[in-house]
Tab-separated table of C-alpha atoms and ligand atoms in Angstrom:
chain	number	residue	atom	x	y	z
A	1	UNK	CA	-46.277	-19.911	0.804
A	2	UNK	CA	-48.862	-20.023	3.644
A	3	UNK	CA	-49.626	-16.573	5.070
A	4	UNK	CA	-49.477	-15.736	8.770
A	5	UNK	CA	-53.095	-14.587	9.106
A	6	UNK	CA	-53.007	-13.656	12.849
A	7	UNK	CA	-49.980	-11.478	12.098
A	8	UNK	CA	-51.787	-9.871	9.143
A	9	UNK	CA	-54.886	-9.210	11.261
A	10	UNK	CA	-52.792	-7.422	13.890
A	11	UNK	CA	-51.875	-4.862	11.242
A	12	UNK	CA	-55.531	-3.779	10.886
A	13	UNK	CA	-56.605	-1.835	13.996
A	14	UNK	CA	-60.260	-1.668	12.863
A	15	UNK	CA	-60.582	-5.459	13.065
A	16	UNK	CA	-60.525	-5.106	16.863
A	17	UNK	CA	-63.845	-3.229	16.747
A	18	UNK	CA	-66.745	-4.443	18.836
A	19	UNK	CA	-70.148	-3.899	17.172
A	20	UNK	CA	-73.278	-4.172	19.356
A	21	UNK	CA	-71.182	-6.085	21.882
A	22	UNK	CA	-69.925	-8.577	19.269
A	23	UNK	CA	-66.492	-8.710	17.625
A	24	UNK	CA	-66.611	-7.298	14.111
A	25	UNK	CA	-66.474	-9.797	11.253
A	26	UNK	CA	-66.179	-7.698	8.109
A	27	UNK	CA	-67.382	-9.221	4.838
A	28	UNK	CA	-67.872	-6.029	2.798
A	29	UNK	CA	-64.434	-5.991	1.222
A	30	UNK	CA	-65.671	-5.604	-2.347
A	31	UNK	CA	-67.191	-2.256	-1.291
A	32	UNK	CA	-64.004	-1.126	0.396
A	33	UNK	CA	-61.153	-2.867	2.174
A	34	UNK	CA	-59.714	-1.908	5.523
A	35	UNK	CA	-56.285	-0.262	5.621
A	36	UNK	CA	-53.248	-1.694	7.350
A	37	UNK	CA	-51.593	0.553	9.943
A	38	UNK	CA	-48.636	1.220	7.619
A	39	UNK	CA	-50.940	2.823	5.004
A	40	UNK	CA	-52.650	4.995	7.630
A	41	UNK	CA	-49.231	5.949	9.048
A	42	UNK	CA	-47.892	6.765	5.595
A	43	UNK	CA	-50.768	9.177	4.880
A	44	UNK	CA	-50.281	10.791	8.323
A	45	UNK	CA	-46.539	11.039	7.708
A	46	UNK	CA	-47.140	12.870	4.413
A	47	UNK	CA	-49.289	15.482	6.151
A	48	UNK	CA	-46.958	15.765	9.155
A	49	UNK	CA	-43.626	15.780	7.351
A	50	UNK	CA	-43.963	16.331	3.582
A	51	UNK	CA	-47.071	18.404	3.036
A	52	UNK	CA	-46.532	20.588	0.003
A	53	UNK	CA	-47.900	20.921	-3.498
A	54	UNK	CA	-46.127	18.815	-6.128
A	55	UNK	CA	-44.381	19.608	-9.435
A	56	UNK	CA	-44.585	23.316	-8.623
A	57	UNK	CA	-42.186	24.470	-5.951
A	58	UNK	CA	-38.428	24.839	-5.933
A	59	UNK	CA	-38.424	24.432	-2.188
A	60	UNK	CA	-37.338	21.387	-0.230
A	61	UNK	CA	-40.746	20.098	0.891
A	62	UNK	CA	-42.248	20.405	-2.576
A	63	UNK	CA	-39.381	18.382	-4.009
A	64	UNK	CA	-39.753	15.735	-1.303
A	65	UNK	CA	-43.509	15.445	-1.903
A	66	UNK	CA	-43.014	15.300	-5.693
A	67	UNK	CA	-40.451	12.517	-5.348
A	68	UNK	CA	-42.735	10.471	-3.056
A	69	UNK	CA	-45.714	10.966	-5.406
A	70	UNK	CA	-43.720	9.914	-8.471
A	71	UNK	CA	-42.296	6.921	-6.569
A	72	UNK	CA	-45.883	5.837	-5.904
A	73	UNK	CA	-46.546	6.033	-9.653
A	74	UNK	CA	-43.524	3.785	-10.264
A	75	UNK	CA	-44.831	1.287	-7.694
A	76	UNK	CA	-48.108	1.103	-9.634
A	77	UNK	CA	-46.164	0.728	-12.889
A	78	UNK	CA	-44.234	-2.273	-11.515
A	79	UNK	CA	-47.350	-3.744	-9.913
A	80	UNK	CA	-49.311	-3.844	-13.182
A	81	UNK	CA	-46.177	-4.264	-15.316
A	82	UNK	CA	-46.731	-1.167	-17.455
A	83	UNK	CA	-43.920	-0.331	-19.861
A	84	UNK	CA	-43.612	3.289	-18.651
A	85	UNK	CA	-44.577	5.032	-15.428
A	86	UNK	CA	-46.163	7.830	-17.498
A	87	UNK	CA	-48.747	5.289	-18.680
A	88	UNK	CA	-50.126	5.406	-15.120
A	89	UNK	CA	-52.599	8.276	-14.618
A	90	UNK	CA	-53.706	8.909	-11.047
A	91	UNK	CA	-57.465	9.471	-10.696
A	92	UNK	CA	-60.009	9.653	-7.877
A	93	UNK	CA	-60.955	5.983	-8.365
A	94	UNK	CA	-62.186	3.497	-10.955
A	95	UNK	CA	-65.241	5.673	-11.597
A	96	UNK	CA	-63.077	8.756	-12.140
A	97	UNK	CA	-60.811	6.771	-14.473
A	98	UNK	CA	-63.674	5.425	-16.607
A	99	UNK	CA	-65.254	8.883	-16.875
A	100	UNK	CA	-61.894	10.298	-17.943
A	101	UNK	CA	-61.522	7.595	-20.570
A	102	UNK	CA	-65.119	7.825	-21.807
A	103	UNK	CA	-64.696	11.560	-22.339
A	104	UNK	CA	-61.196	11.577	-23.818
A	105	UNK	CA	-61.638	8.417	-25.880
A	106	UNK	CA	-65.067	9.561	-27.058
A	107	UNK	CA	-63.786	12.962	-28.165
A	108	UNK	CA	-60.741	11.491	-29.870
A	109	UNK	CA	-61.956	8.303	-31.519
A	110	UNK	CA	-65.753	7.958	-31.675
A	111	UNK	CA	-67.719	9.026	-34.728
A	112	UNK	CA	-71.519	8.812	-35.214
A	113	UNK	CA	-72.524	5.181	-35.734
A	114	UNK	CA	-69.367	3.760	-34.097
A	115	UNK	CA	-69.917	1.025	-31.542
A	116	UNK	CA	-68.724	0.112	-28.084
A	117	UNK	CA	-69.328	-3.230	-26.400
A	118	UNK	CA	-69.854	-3.682	-22.650
A	119	UNK	CA	-71.441	-6.628	-20.803
A	120	UNK	CA	-74.542	-7.394	-18.745
A	121	UNK	CA	-72.445	-7.843	-15.616
A	122	UNK	CA	-70.912	-4.358	-15.545
A	123	UNK	CA	-70.976	-2.077	-12.523
A	124	UNK	CA	-72.919	1.146	-13.201
A	125	UNK	CA	-69.533	2.918	-13.367
A	126	UNK	CA	-68.750	0.921	-16.499
A	127	UNK	CA	-72.179	1.495	-18.050
A	128	UNK	CA	-73.307	5.063	-17.430
A	129	UNK	CA	-70.167	6.943	-18.619
A	130	UNK	CA	-70.331	4.990	-21.915
A	131	UNK	CA	-74.059	5.659	-22.293
A	132	UNK	CA	-73.383	9.363	-21.779
A	133	UNK	CA	-70.538	9.253	-24.287
A	134	UNK	CA	-72.711	7.416	-26.856
A	135	UNK	CA	-75.378	10.097	-26.476
A	136	UNK	CA	-72.835	12.878	-27.057
A	137	UNK	CA	-71.092	11.160	-29.982
A	138	UNK	CA	-74.211	9.501	-31.486
A	139	UNK	CA	-72.511	6.147	-31.011
A	140	UNK	CA	-74.072	2.749	-30.286
A	141	UNK	CA	-73.753	0.734	-27.056
A	142	UNK	CA	-73.912	-3.059	-27.381
A	143	UNK	CA	-74.104	-5.541	-24.500
A	144	UNK	CA	-72.653	-9.077	-24.181
A	145	UNK	CA	-75.304	-11.320	-22.577
A	146	UNK	CA	-74.604	-13.729	-19.676
A	147	UNK	CA	-75.825	-17.246	-18.904
A	148	UNK	CA	-77.603	-18.392	-15.747
A	149	UNK	CA	-74.296	-19.104	-13.980
A	150	UNK	CA	-73.318	-15.489	-14.485
A	151	UNK	CA	-70.735	-16.098	-17.226
A	152	UNK	CA	-70.318	-14.141	-20.453
A	153	UNK	CA	-71.706	-15.910	-23.536
A	154	UNK	CA	-68.630	-15.717	-25.744
A	155	UNK	CA	-70.352	-16.824	-28.967
A	156	UNK	CA	-72.648	-13.813	-28.570
A	157	UNK	CA	-69.610	-11.575	-28.083
A	158	UNK	CA	-68.258	-12.843	-31.408
A	159	UNK	CA	-71.518	-11.834	-33.089
A	160	UNK	CA	-71.477	-8.336	-31.562
A	161	UNK	CA	-68.001	-7.486	-32.860
A	162	UNK	CA	-68.194	-5.503	-36.084
A	163	UNK	CA	-65.957	-3.241	-38.181
A	164	UNK	CA	-67.536	-0.346	-36.258
A	165	UNK	CA	-66.498	-1.654	-32.813
A	166	UNK	CA	-64.014	0.887	-31.480
A	167	UNK	CA	-63.781	-0.358	-27.896
A	168	UNK	CA	-64.686	-3.328	-25.703
A	169	UNK	CA	-65.087	-2.251	-22.034
A	170	UNK	CA	-65.526	-5.166	-19.623
A	171	UNK	CA	-64.927	-5.991	-15.982
A	172	UNK	CA	-62.240	-8.465	-15.024
A	173	UNK	CA	-64.214	-9.621	-11.969
A	174	UNK	CA	-67.923	-8.962	-11.414
A	175	UNK	CA	-68.568	-7.205	-8.098
A	176	UNK	CA	-72.057	-8.707	-7.810
A	177	UNK	CA	-71.363	-12.284	-8.961
A	178	UNK	CA	-67.657	-12.869	-8.404
A	179	UNK	CA	-67.239	-14.163	-11.974
A	180	UNK	CA	-63.682	-13.890	-13.325
A	181	UNK	CA	-63.940	-13.097	-17.023
A	182	UNK	CA	-61.594	-14.634	-19.634
A	183	UNK	CA	-59.784	-11.371	-20.299
A	184	UNK	CA	-56.966	-12.855	-22.396
A	185	UNK	CA	-59.504	-14.403	-24.771
A	186	UNK	CA	-61.671	-11.266	-24.939
A	187	UNK	CA	-58.594	-9.146	-25.657
A	188	UNK	CA	-57.372	-11.448	-28.369
A	189	UNK	CA	-60.810	-11.421	-30.060
A	190	UNK	CA	-61.133	-7.629	-29.743
A	191	UNK	CA	-57.673	-7.080	-31.231
A	192	UNK	CA	-58.289	-9.572	-34.047
A	193	UNK	CA	-61.325	-7.436	-34.907
A	194	UNK	CA	-59.237	-4.252	-34.887
A	195	UNK	CA	-60.907	-3.003	-31.657
A	196	UNK	CA	-59.331	-1.742	-28.441
A	197	UNK	CA	-60.058	-3.108	-24.953
A	198	UNK	CA	-60.522	-1.474	-21.557
A	199	UNK	CA	-60.632	-3.669	-18.473
A	200	UNK	CA	-62.355	-2.566	-15.270
A	201	UNK	CA	-60.071	-4.270	-12.743
A	202	UNK	CA	-61.669	-2.638	-9.666
A	203	UNK	CA	-62.449	-6.111	-8.254
A	204	UNK	CA	-59.415	-7.863	-9.723
A	205	UNK	CA	-56.115	-6.220	-8.778
A	206	UNK	CA	-56.554	-7.083	-5.080
A	207	UNK	CA	-57.032	-10.797	-5.858
A	208	UNK	CA	-55.287	-11.644	-9.142
A	209	UNK	CA	-52.055	-10.587	-10.837
A	210	UNK	CA	-53.033	-8.171	-13.623
A	211	UNK	CA	-50.124	-7.819	-16.048
A	212	UNK	CA	-51.123	-5.239	-18.645
A	213	UNK	CA	-48.316	-6.197	-21.038
A	214	UNK	CA	-48.853	-9.965	-20.828
A	215	UNK	CA	-52.582	-9.434	-21.412
A	216	UNK	CA	-51.877	-6.725	-24.018
A	217	UNK	CA	-54.522	-4.443	-22.475
A	218	UNK	CA	-55.041	-1.047	-24.091
A	219	UNK	CA	-56.602	0.497	-20.979
A	220	UNK	CA	-57.168	-0.708	-17.428
A	221	UNK	CA	-58.651	0.969	-14.353
A	222	UNK	CA	-58.812	0.247	-10.625
A	223	UNK	CA	-59.568	1.952	-7.283
A	224	UNK	CA	-57.031	2.374	-4.477
A	225	UNK	CA	-59.492	1.844	-1.629
A	226	UNK	CA	-60.369	-1.672	-2.794
A	227	UNK	CA	-56.741	-2.752	-2.540
A	228	UNK	CA	-56.037	-1.732	1.073
A	229	UNK	CA	-55.299	1.877	0.011
A	230	UNK	CA	-56.875	5.263	0.741
A	231	UNK	CA	-60.250	6.369	-0.617
A	232	UNK	CA	-60.187	9.003	-3.357
A	233	UNK	CA	-57.363	7.293	-5.241
A	234	UNK	CA	-57.357	5.256	-8.423
A	235	UNK	CA	-55.560	4.549	-11.656
A	236	UNK	CA	-56.139	4.738	-15.372
A	237	UNK	CA	-53.516	2.749	-17.268
A	238	UNK	CA	-53.278	3.357	-21.006
A	239	UNK	CA	-50.768	2.458	-23.705
A	240	UNK	CA	-48.438	5.401	-24.319
A	241	UNK	CA	-49.392	5.804	-27.979
A	242	UNK	CA	-53.126	5.895	-27.251
A	243	UNK	CA	-52.781	8.310	-24.331
A	244	UNK	CA	-50.628	10.572	-26.472
A	245	UNK	CA	-53.247	10.590	-29.214
A	246	UNK	CA	-56.155	11.323	-26.879
A	247	UNK	CA	-57.445	14.785	-26.013
A	248	UNK	CA	-57.328	15.607	-22.293
A	249	UNK	CA	-60.669	15.650	-20.473
A	250	UNK	CA	-60.285	18.195	-17.693
A	251	UNK	CA	-58.446	21.487	-18.069
A	252	UNK	CA	-56.606	23.353	-15.354
A	253	UNK	CA	-53.255	23.622	-13.627
A	254	UNK	CA	-50.459	21.127	-14.322
A	255	UNK	CA	-51.978	19.697	-17.532
A	256	UNK	CA	-50.723	22.596	-19.690
A	257	UNK	CA	-47.444	23.521	-21.357
A	258	UNK	CA	-48.401	27.059	-22.433
A	259	UNK	CA	-51.565	29.111	-22.069
A	260	UNK	CA	-52.633	32.256	-23.891
A	261	UNK	CA	-56.179	33.489	-24.358
A	262	UNK	CA	-55.976	32.292	-27.946
A	263	UNK	CA	-54.585	28.830	-27.407
A	264	UNK	CA	-53.370	26.251	-24.894
A	265	UNK	CA	-50.793	23.546	-25.528
A	266	UNK	CA	-50.869	20.480	-23.339
A	267	UNK	CA	-48.284	18.968	-21.022
A	268	UNK	CA	-46.711	15.583	-21.670
A	269	UNK	CA	-47.879	12.314	-20.118
A	270	UNK	CA	-49.004	11.663	-17.444
A	271	UNK	CA	-49.626	15.289	-16.475
A	272	UNK	CA	-51.862	15.991	-19.480
A	273	UNK	CA	-54.546	13.933	-17.734
A	274	UNK	CA	-53.978	15.121	-14.148
A	275	UNK	CA	-55.468	18.626	-14.031
A	276	UNK	CA	-55.360	20.369	-10.656
A	277	UNK	CA	-53.781	19.364	-7.362
A	278	UNK	CA	-54.158	15.588	-7.023
A	279	UNK	CA	-54.719	13.486	-3.903
A	280	UNK	CA	-51.022	13.621	-3.033
A	281	UNK	CA	-51.130	11.925	0.365
A	282	UNK	CA	-53.657	9.379	-0.886
A	283	UNK	CA	-51.560	8.353	-3.899
A	284	UNK	CA	-48.456	7.985	-1.716
A	285	UNK	CA	-50.630	5.872	0.617
A	286	UNK	CA	-51.677	3.769	-2.386
A	287	UNK	CA	-47.988	3.115	-3.088
A	288	UNK	CA	-47.666	1.834	0.490
A	289	UNK	CA	-50.740	-0.404	0.031
A	290	UNK	CA	-49.158	-1.869	-3.090
A	291	UNK	CA	-46.009	-2.611	-1.084
A	292	UNK	CA	-48.186	-4.375	1.516
A	293	UNK	CA	-49.823	-6.561	-1.148
A	294	UNK	CA	-46.554	-7.228	-2.984
A	295	UNK	CA	-44.752	-8.251	0.204
A	296	UNK	CA	-47.501	-10.770	1.024
A	297	UNK	CA	-47.460	-11.948	-2.611
A	298	UNK	CA	-50.587	-11.842	-4.744
A	299	UNK	CA	-50.341	-15.579	-5.476
A	300	UNK	CA	-50.374	-16.284	-1.713
A	301	UNK	CA	-53.299	-13.918	-1.216
A	302	UNK	CA	-55.187	-15.523	-4.094
A	303	UNK	CA	-54.678	-19.080	-2.895
A	304	UNK	CA	-55.759	-18.175	0.668
A	305	UNK	CA	-58.846	-16.342	-0.600
A	306	UNK	CA	-59.706	-19.279	-2.891
A	307	UNK	CA	-59.590	-21.506	0.195
A	308	UNK	CA	-61.984	-19.138	2.007
A	309	UNK	CA	-64.285	-19.023	-1.035
A	310	UNK	CA	-64.426	-22.839	-1.327
A	311	UNK	CA	-65.017	-23.253	2.401
A	312	UNK	CA	-67.715	-20.569	2.556
A	313	UNK	CA	-69.484	-21.888	-0.579
A	314	UNK	CA	-69.653	-25.427	0.886
A	315	UNK	CA	-70.871	-24.188	4.281
A	316	UNK	CA	-73.424	-21.772	2.757
A	317	UNK	CA	-74.920	-24.562	0.646
A	318	UNK	CA	-75.671	-26.567	3.822
A	319	UNK	CA	-78.172	-23.860	4.844
A	320	UNK	CA	-81.704	-24.857	3.747
A	321	UNK	CA	-83.190	-22.384	1.256
A	322	UNK	CA	-79.766	-20.976	0.303
A	323	UNK	CA	-79.487	-19.729	-3.281
A	324	UNK	CA	-76.114	-18.511	-4.530
A	325	UNK	CA	-76.375	-15.960	-7.354
A	326	UNK	CA	-73.278	-16.304	-9.521
A	327	UNK	CA	-72.046	-19.859	-9.892
A	328	UNK	CA	-69.370	-19.402	-12.542
A	329	UNK	CA	-66.580	-22.001	-12.741
A	330	UNK	CA	-63.977	-19.297	-12.288
A	331	UNK	CA	-64.765	-17.032	-9.341
A	332	UNK	CA	-63.052	-14.552	-7.029
A	333	UNK	CA	-63.853	-14.385	-3.321
A	334	UNK	CA	-67.347	-12.906	-3.608
A	335	UNK	CA	-70.590	-14.719	-2.748
A	336	UNK	CA	-73.948	-13.143	-3.568
A	337	UNK	CA	-76.864	-14.999	-2.037
A	338	UNK	CA	-80.524	-15.085	-1.034
A	339	UNK	CA	-82.230	-17.362	1.482
A	340	UNK	CA	-85.852	-18.439	0.880
A	341	UNK	CA	-87.816	-15.249	0.310
A	342	UNK	CA	-86.197	-13.279	3.131
A	343	UNK	CA	-85.560	-9.726	1.974
A	344	UNK	CA	-81.782	-9.045	1.800
A	345	UNK	CA	-82.216	-5.825	3.773
A	346	UNK	CA	-83.947	-7.662	6.663
A	347	UNK	CA	-81.308	-10.381	6.773
A	348	UNK	CA	-78.467	-7.840	6.464
A	349	UNK	CA	-79.839	-5.717	9.313
A	350	UNK	CA	-80.131	-8.732	11.612
A	351	UNK	CA	-76.648	-9.969	10.743
A	352	UNK	CA	-75.314	-6.516	11.549
A	353	UNK	CA	-76.676	-6.842	15.104
A	354	UNK	CA	-74.461	-9.929	15.422
A	355	UNK	CA	-71.372	-7.969	14.370
A	356	UNK	CA	-71.478	-9.472	10.853
A	357	UNK	CA	-70.996	-6.823	8.144
A	358	UNK	CA	-72.321	-7.858	4.714
A	359	UNK	CA	-73.572	-5.733	1.864
A	360	UNK	CA	-77.178	-5.810	0.670
A	361	UNK	CA	-78.872	-4.358	-2.414
A	362	UNK	CA	-78.239	-4.263	-6.149
A	363	UNK	CA	-74.503	-3.546	-5.717
A	364	UNK	CA	-74.652	-0.833	-8.417
A	365	UNK	CA	-75.309	-3.575	-10.963
A	366	UNK	CA	-79.040	-3.298	-11.630
A	367	UNK	CA	-78.936	-5.048	-15.048
A	368	UNK	CA	-77.643	-8.199	-13.303
A	369	UNK	CA	-80.512	-8.100	-10.824
A	370	UNK	CA	-82.958	-7.632	-13.721
A	371	UNK	CA	-81.399	-10.627	-15.487
A	372	UNK	CA	-81.942	-12.848	-12.435
A	373	UNK	CA	-85.371	-11.280	-11.756
A	374	UNK	CA	-84.477	-10.263	-8.195
A	375	UNK	CA	-84.384	-6.864	-6.439
A	376	UNK	CA	-80.987	-7.466	-4.887
A	377	UNK	CA	-78.851	-9.906	-2.921
A	378	UNK	CA	-76.794	-10.195	0.215
A	379	UNK	CA	-73.093	-10.241	-0.547
A	380	UNK	CA	-70.153	-11.569	1.449
A	381	UNK	CA	-66.745	-10.716	0.014
A	382	UNK	CA	-63.477	-11.855	1.538
A	383	UNK	CA	-60.088	-10.236	1.995
A	384	UNK	CA	-56.781	-11.654	3.177
A	385	UNK	CA	-57.586	-10.886	6.838
A	386	UNK	CA	-60.819	-12.947	6.912
A	387	UNK	CA	-60.801	-16.362	8.597
A	388	UNK	CA	-62.759	-19.612	8.526
A	389	UNK	CA	-63.876	-18.886	12.103
A	390	UNK	CA	-65.488	-15.676	10.876
A	391	UNK	CA	-67.175	-17.616	8.072
A	392	UNK	CA	-68.502	-20.110	10.667
A	393	UNK	CA	-69.988	-17.171	12.586
A	394	UNK	CA	-71.572	-15.852	9.393
A	395	UNK	CA	-73.066	-19.254	8.558
A	396	UNK	CA	-74.477	-19.536	12.111
A	397	UNK	CA	-75.874	-16.000	11.794
A	398	UNK	CA	-77.567	-16.716	8.454
A	399	UNK	CA	-79.006	-19.981	9.834
A	400	UNK	CA	-80.352	-18.190	12.890
A	401	UNK	CA	-82.062	-15.464	10.854
A	402	UNK	CA	-83.475	-18.105	8.489
A	403	UNK	CA	-84.991	-19.989	11.455
A	404	UNK	CA	-86.429	-16.763	12.891
A	405	UNK	CA	-88.221	-16.155	9.602
A	406	UNK	CA	-89.602	-19.707	9.811
B	1	C6P	N1	-68.035	-1.413	-6.390
B	1	C6P	C1	-69.139	-2.536	-4.538
B	1	C6P	O1	-69.581	-2.588	-3.393
B	1	C6P	P1	-65.257	3.335	-7.183
B	1	C6P	O2	-66.567	3.654	-6.508
B	1	C6P	O3	-64.928	4.332	-8.259
B	1	C6P	O4	-64.152	3.097	-6.234
B	1	C6P	O5	-65.460	1.907	-7.907
B	1	C6P	C2	-66.477	1.743	-8.849
B	1	C6P	C3	-66.527	0.310	-9.309
B	1	C6P	C4	-66.205	0.031	-10.616
B	1	C6P	N2	-66.176	-1.232	-11.068
B	1	C6P	C5	-66.456	-2.273	-10.275
B	1	C6P	C6	-66.375	-3.664	-10.826
B	1	C6P	C7	-66.797	-2.051	-8.931
B	1	C6P	O6	-67.064	-3.084	-8.140
B	1	C6P	C8	-66.855	-0.728	-8.436
B	1	C6P	C9	-67.259	-0.433	-7.018
B	1	C6P	C10	-68.419	-1.294	-4.997
B	1	C6P	O7	-69.251	-3.479	-5.305
B	1	C6P	C11	-69.219	-0.068	-4.699
B	1	C6P	S1	-70.781	-0.051	-5.497
């Protein structure tokens, strides 16, 4: 069903911003997305009408806040099609979720000499926590290589799998290249080898339907702020059995059943993994963001964004000297690029003066930049509120800067 884009844009007050006298055209959606008014209002409403700590009080407001928080968990459950709502652990973001998993999984399952497989195209958040865990547990980190289009080399993945592989931790969509990885195939191969899989869906859930049961994922993480929700929110999904087996990472309030100075017993799921007061208003706001996405329909969002990606790719390639980094067959709405030898920072700064917000740098994915032998790229990433007119302005802006640099 075609989306009513002008109507969608009206729901995002920030899109009316004027930057250096020019209307804002925001292409930094992979870094964070803007929030529709209903999400902002929901967070305000929590503070104005519900504010109270959850799962603790007998009083009215505490019960109201607890109900709203747990309803948000159920919205996430339905959105990712988890079997139980207690398989949804609220975290501070994808980074928080991966650190939780790396610590708990490491403590519970990894022995010296065990192996974990990641890929060359991971975000630092899906590299560093595993490196730290491998150091602690004397485990081995292996890396799936990519080809020059920015796609995983699956035959090499097959060779890396071994009886010692405990976990495969890969991104669904690369933030720096836009590549959509063949998660169903990777999962099937990991499981056939007796290994578990964790999918970093930080750049996927806002574009593609991620059904954890259909894909048979063991773990999955994402960030709320990249799916039109508040910052400081995120999710770790895990299969009930695995979460039950795992040791908690952080200790504190809410994650305990009983505490004495001799011993502590832990709470049941999901609370075992949610020590301390969580981001109550933020998580309720994330539930509202999920409603926003679900009401538009992810398939509608995806087909509109695919249209933007195709259009932008064709128009970008008309610019002399344009080099797109990440040319996989299957891509989400992210374009990383360089033009001639213009430094991304210079181009990005000049585009900013035209009201065009793109990201520049290594995008927290330095191994990808090393692979392509470049210091960084410019990156334009599209959300459902972007338009072809905005892309035309971006193309004109890039062309103008290119001409200025001769
Ligand atoms: N990528 C980008 O501009 P946090 O910071 O925890 O919300 O998300 C971390 C993260 C994990 N995995 C992937 C694939 C990501 O893209 C990100 C965040 C942003 O590309 C910030 S560097």
